[in-house]
GROMACS .gro file of C-alpha atoms in nm:
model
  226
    1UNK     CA    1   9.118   8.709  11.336
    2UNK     CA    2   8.909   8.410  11.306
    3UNK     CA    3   9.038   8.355  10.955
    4UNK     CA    4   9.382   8.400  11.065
    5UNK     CA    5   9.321   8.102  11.358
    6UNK     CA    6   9.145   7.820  11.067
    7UNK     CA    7   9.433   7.930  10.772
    8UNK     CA    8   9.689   7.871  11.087
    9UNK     CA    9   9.564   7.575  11.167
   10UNK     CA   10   9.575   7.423  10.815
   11UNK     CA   11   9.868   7.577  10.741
   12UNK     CA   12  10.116   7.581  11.052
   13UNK     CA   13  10.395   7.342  10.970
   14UNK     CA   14  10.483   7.534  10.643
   15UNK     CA   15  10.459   7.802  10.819
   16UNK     CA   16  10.661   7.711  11.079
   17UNK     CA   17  10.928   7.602  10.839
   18UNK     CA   18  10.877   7.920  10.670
   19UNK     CA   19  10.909   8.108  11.031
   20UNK     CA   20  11.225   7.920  11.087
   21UNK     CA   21  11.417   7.970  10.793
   22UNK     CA   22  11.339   8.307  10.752
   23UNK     CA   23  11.469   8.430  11.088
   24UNK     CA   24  11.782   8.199  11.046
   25UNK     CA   25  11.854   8.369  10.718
   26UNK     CA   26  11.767   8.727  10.830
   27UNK     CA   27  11.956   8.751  11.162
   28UNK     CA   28  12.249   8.645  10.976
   29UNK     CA   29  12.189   8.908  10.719
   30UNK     CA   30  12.132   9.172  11.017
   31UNK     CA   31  12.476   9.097  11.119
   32UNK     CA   32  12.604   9.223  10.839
   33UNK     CA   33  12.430   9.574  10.826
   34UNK     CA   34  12.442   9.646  11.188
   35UNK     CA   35  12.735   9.861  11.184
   36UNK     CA   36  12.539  10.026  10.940
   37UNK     CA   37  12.255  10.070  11.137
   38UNK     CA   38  12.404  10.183  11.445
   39UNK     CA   39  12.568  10.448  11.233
   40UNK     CA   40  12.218  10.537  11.127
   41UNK     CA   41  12.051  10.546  11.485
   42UNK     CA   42  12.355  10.771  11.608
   43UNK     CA   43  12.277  11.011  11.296
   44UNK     CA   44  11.881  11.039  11.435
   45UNK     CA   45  11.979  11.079  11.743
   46UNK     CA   46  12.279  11.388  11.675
   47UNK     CA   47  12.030  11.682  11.662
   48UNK     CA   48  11.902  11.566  12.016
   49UNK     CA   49  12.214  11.446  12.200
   50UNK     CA   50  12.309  11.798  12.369
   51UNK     CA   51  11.990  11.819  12.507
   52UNK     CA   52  12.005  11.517  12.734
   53UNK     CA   53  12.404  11.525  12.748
   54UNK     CA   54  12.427  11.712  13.030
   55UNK     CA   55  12.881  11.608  13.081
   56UNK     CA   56  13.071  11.847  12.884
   57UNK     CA   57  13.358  11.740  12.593
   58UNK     CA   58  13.159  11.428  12.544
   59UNK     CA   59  13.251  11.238  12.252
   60UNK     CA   60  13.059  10.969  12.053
   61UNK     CA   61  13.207  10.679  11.862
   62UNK     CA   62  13.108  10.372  11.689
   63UNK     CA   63  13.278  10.058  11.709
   64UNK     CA   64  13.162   9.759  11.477
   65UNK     CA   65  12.783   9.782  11.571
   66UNK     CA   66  12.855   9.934  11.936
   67UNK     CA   67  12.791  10.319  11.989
   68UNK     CA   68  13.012  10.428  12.280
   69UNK     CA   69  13.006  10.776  12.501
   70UNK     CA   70  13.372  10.874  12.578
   71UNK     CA   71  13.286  11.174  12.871
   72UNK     CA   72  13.561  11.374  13.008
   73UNK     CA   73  13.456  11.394  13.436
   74UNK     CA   74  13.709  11.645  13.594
   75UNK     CA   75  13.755  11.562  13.978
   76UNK     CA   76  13.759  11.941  14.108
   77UNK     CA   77  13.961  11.866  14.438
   78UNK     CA   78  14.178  11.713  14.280
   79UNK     CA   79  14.280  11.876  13.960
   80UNK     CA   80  14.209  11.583  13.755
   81UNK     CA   81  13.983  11.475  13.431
   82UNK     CA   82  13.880  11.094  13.430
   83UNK     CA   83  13.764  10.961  13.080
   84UNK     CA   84  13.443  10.740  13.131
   85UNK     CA   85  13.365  10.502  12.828
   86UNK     CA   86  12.987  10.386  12.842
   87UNK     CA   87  12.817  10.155  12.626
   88UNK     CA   88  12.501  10.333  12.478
   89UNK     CA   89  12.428  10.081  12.251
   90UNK     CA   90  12.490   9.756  12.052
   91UNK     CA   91  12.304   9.691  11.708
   92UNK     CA   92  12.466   9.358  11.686
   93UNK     CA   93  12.233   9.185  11.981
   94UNK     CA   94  11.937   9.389  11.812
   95UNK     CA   95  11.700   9.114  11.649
   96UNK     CA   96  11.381   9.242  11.664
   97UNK     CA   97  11.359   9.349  11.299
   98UNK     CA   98  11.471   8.988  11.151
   99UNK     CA   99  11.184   8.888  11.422
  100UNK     CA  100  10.882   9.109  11.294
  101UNK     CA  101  10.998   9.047  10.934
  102UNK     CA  102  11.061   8.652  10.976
  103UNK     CA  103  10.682   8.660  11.120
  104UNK     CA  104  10.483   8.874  10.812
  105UNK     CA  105  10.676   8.674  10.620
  106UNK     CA  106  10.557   8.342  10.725
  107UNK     CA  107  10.204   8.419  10.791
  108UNK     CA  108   9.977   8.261  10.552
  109UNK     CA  109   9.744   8.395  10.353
  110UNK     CA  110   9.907   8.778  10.310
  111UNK     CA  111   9.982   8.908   9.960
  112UNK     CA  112  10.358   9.044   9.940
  113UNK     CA  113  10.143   9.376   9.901
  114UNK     CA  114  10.006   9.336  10.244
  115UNK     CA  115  10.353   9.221  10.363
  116UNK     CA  116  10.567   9.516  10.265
  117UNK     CA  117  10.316   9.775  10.379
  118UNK     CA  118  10.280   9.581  10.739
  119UNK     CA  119  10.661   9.543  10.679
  120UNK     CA  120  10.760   9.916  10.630
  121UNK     CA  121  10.479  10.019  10.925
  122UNK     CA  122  10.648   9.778  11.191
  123UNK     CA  123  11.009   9.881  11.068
  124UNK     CA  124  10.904  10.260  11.145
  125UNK     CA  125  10.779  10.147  11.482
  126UNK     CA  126  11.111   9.981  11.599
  127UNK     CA  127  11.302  10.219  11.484
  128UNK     CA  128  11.130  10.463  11.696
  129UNK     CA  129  11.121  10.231  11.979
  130UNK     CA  130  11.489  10.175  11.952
  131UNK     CA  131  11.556  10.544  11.913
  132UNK     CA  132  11.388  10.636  12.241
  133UNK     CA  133  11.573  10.391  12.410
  134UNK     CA  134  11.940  10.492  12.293
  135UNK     CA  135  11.790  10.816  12.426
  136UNK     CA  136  11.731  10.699  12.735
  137UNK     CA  137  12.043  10.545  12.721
  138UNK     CA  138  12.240  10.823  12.706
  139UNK     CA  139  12.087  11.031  13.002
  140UNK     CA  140  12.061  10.664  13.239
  141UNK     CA  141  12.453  10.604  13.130
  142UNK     CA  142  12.527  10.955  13.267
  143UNK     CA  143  12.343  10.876  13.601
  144UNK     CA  144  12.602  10.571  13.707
  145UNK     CA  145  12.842  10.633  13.995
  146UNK     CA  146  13.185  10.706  13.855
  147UNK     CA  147  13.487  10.463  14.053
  148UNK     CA  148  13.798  10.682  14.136
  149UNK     CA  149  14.097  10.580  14.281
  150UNK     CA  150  13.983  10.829  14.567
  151UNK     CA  151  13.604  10.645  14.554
  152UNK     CA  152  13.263  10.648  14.398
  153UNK     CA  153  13.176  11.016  14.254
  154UNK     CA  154  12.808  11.120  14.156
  155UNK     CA  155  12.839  11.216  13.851
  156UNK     CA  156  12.663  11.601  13.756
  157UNK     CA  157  12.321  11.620  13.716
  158UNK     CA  158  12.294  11.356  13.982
  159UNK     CA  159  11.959  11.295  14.195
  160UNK     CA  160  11.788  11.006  14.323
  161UNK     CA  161  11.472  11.013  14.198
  162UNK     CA  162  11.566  11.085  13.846
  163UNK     CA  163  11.789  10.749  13.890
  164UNK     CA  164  11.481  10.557  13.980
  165UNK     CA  165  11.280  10.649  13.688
  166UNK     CA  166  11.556  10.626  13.416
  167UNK     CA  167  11.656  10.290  13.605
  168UNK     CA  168  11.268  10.163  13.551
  169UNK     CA  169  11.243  10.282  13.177
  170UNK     CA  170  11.566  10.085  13.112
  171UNK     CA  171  11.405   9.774  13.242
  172UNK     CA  172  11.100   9.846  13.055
  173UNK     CA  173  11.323   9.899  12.682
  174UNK     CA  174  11.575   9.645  12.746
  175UNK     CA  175  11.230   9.420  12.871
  176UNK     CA  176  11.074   9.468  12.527
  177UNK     CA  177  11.376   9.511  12.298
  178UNK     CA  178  11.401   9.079  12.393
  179UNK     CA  179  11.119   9.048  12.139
  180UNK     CA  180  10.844   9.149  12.298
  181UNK     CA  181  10.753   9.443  12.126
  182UNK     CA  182  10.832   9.295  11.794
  183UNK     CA  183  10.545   9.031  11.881
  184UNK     CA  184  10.294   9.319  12.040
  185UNK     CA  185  10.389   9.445  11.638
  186UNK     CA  186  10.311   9.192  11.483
  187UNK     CA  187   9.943   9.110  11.673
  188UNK     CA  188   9.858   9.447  11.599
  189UNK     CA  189   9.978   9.451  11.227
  190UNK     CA  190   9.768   9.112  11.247
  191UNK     CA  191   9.466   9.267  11.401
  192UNK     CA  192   9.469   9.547  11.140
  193UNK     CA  193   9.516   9.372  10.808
  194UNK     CA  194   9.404   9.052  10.860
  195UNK     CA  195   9.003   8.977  10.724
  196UNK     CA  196   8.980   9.309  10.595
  197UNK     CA  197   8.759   9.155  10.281
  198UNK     CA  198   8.524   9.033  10.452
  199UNK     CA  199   8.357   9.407  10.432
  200UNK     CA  200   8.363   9.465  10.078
  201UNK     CA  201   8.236   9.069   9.999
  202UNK     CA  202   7.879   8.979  10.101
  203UNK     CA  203   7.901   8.651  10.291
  204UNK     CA  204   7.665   8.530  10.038
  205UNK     CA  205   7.822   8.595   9.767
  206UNK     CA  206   8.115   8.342   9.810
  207UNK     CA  207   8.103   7.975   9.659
  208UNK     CA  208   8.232   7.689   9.891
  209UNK     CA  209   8.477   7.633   9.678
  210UNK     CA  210   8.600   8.007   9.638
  211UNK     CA  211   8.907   8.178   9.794
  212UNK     CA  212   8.762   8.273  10.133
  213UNK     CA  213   8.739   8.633  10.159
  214UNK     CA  214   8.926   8.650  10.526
  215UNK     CA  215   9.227   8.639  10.302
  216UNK     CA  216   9.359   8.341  10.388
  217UNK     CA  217   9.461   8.178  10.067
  218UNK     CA  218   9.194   7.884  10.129
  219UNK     CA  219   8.927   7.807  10.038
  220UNK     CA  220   8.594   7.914  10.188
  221UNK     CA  221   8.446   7.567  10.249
  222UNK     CA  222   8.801   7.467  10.397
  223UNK     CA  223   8.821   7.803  10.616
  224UNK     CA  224   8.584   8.049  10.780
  225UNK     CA  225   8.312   7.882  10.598
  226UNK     CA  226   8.378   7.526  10.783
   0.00000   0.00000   0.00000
């Protein structure tokens, strides 16, 4: 990482700029396949759905990049059936992948080599991030009070402590889906790939003037060598 911190350093306002435009450019781009993505995340998650949908005739829809749980409550005493329309979840506010990418993309010194694999690896991880969350979703949606004209009703399945822990693993998702675990990504994409030459190049070996085997793009006398 010390490679990473002296290419930064002499490198940071391009970087910056690169940072900048990047994300501008992607999240604009992400707007435009999020429908398409939340179509994909509710495709994942099919196979899984009846085992943490515990409301009968539950039907799922998707609305521009929204993906919405239409459950059918009946009210026994009452010979009734309420529709309940919850909000499981909305690509469109999603920007963690123009995040992660804007960063690899900006960060000096990488080959586009480097970049796609940390790319692909970080994409795989928020997917599955974001696909345990919609899971979550859909059980902590289920767990709400339901408002009647006769009053609140628990919905089935209710129970107290099951409430607490889905309500404190929403915090914790919607917590890191702000960013946060795009940047814990990143540092650890960083902390893998970064200075990885230094093993296979003898210290010795490199000129002052060469590229300086942390991968930085600089060179050696201007870098780790300084």
């Amino acid at each position: 990482m010390a490679g990473f911190v002296q290419s930064l350093r002499a490198t940071w306002r391009p970087a910056l700029l690169r940072f900048v435009a990047g994300f501008g450019l992607l999240a604009l781009l992400w707007l435009a396949v999020a429908p398409a993505y939340a179509s994909f995340l509710a495709l994942l998650a099919r196979p899984l759905i009846p085992l943490v949908e515990a409301t009968r005739e539950t039907r799922y829809q998707i609305e521009g990049a929204a993906i919405l749980a239409l459950r059918r409550i009946p009210l026994s005493q009452q010979g009734e059936v309420v529709t309940i329309r919850r909000k499981l979840w909305d690509a469109a506010g999603d920007y963690n992948v123009a995040l992660l990418a804007a960063l690899l993309l900006a960060t000096p010194g990488w080959t586009w080599r480097q970049r796609g694999r940390a790319l692909a690896w970080g994409v795989g991880l928020l997917v599955l991030s974001q696909f345990a969350f919609f899971l979550v979703n859909v059980t902590y949606t289920q767990l709400w009070p339901i408002e009647t004209k006769y009053g609140p009703l628990r919905p089935p399945g209710f129970s107290r402590a099951k409430l607490v822990l889905f309500d404190w693993l929403y915090a914790f998702f919607e917590f890191m889906g702000r960013g946060f675990f795009a940047l814990l990504l990143y540092f650890g994409l960083l902390a893998l790939t970064w200075g990885r030459p230094d093993a296979l190049t003898p210290a010795h070996s490199v000129g002052r003037n060469d590229p300086c085997p942390c991968g930085s793009g600089l060179k050696a006398k201007r870098c780790c060598g300084s």
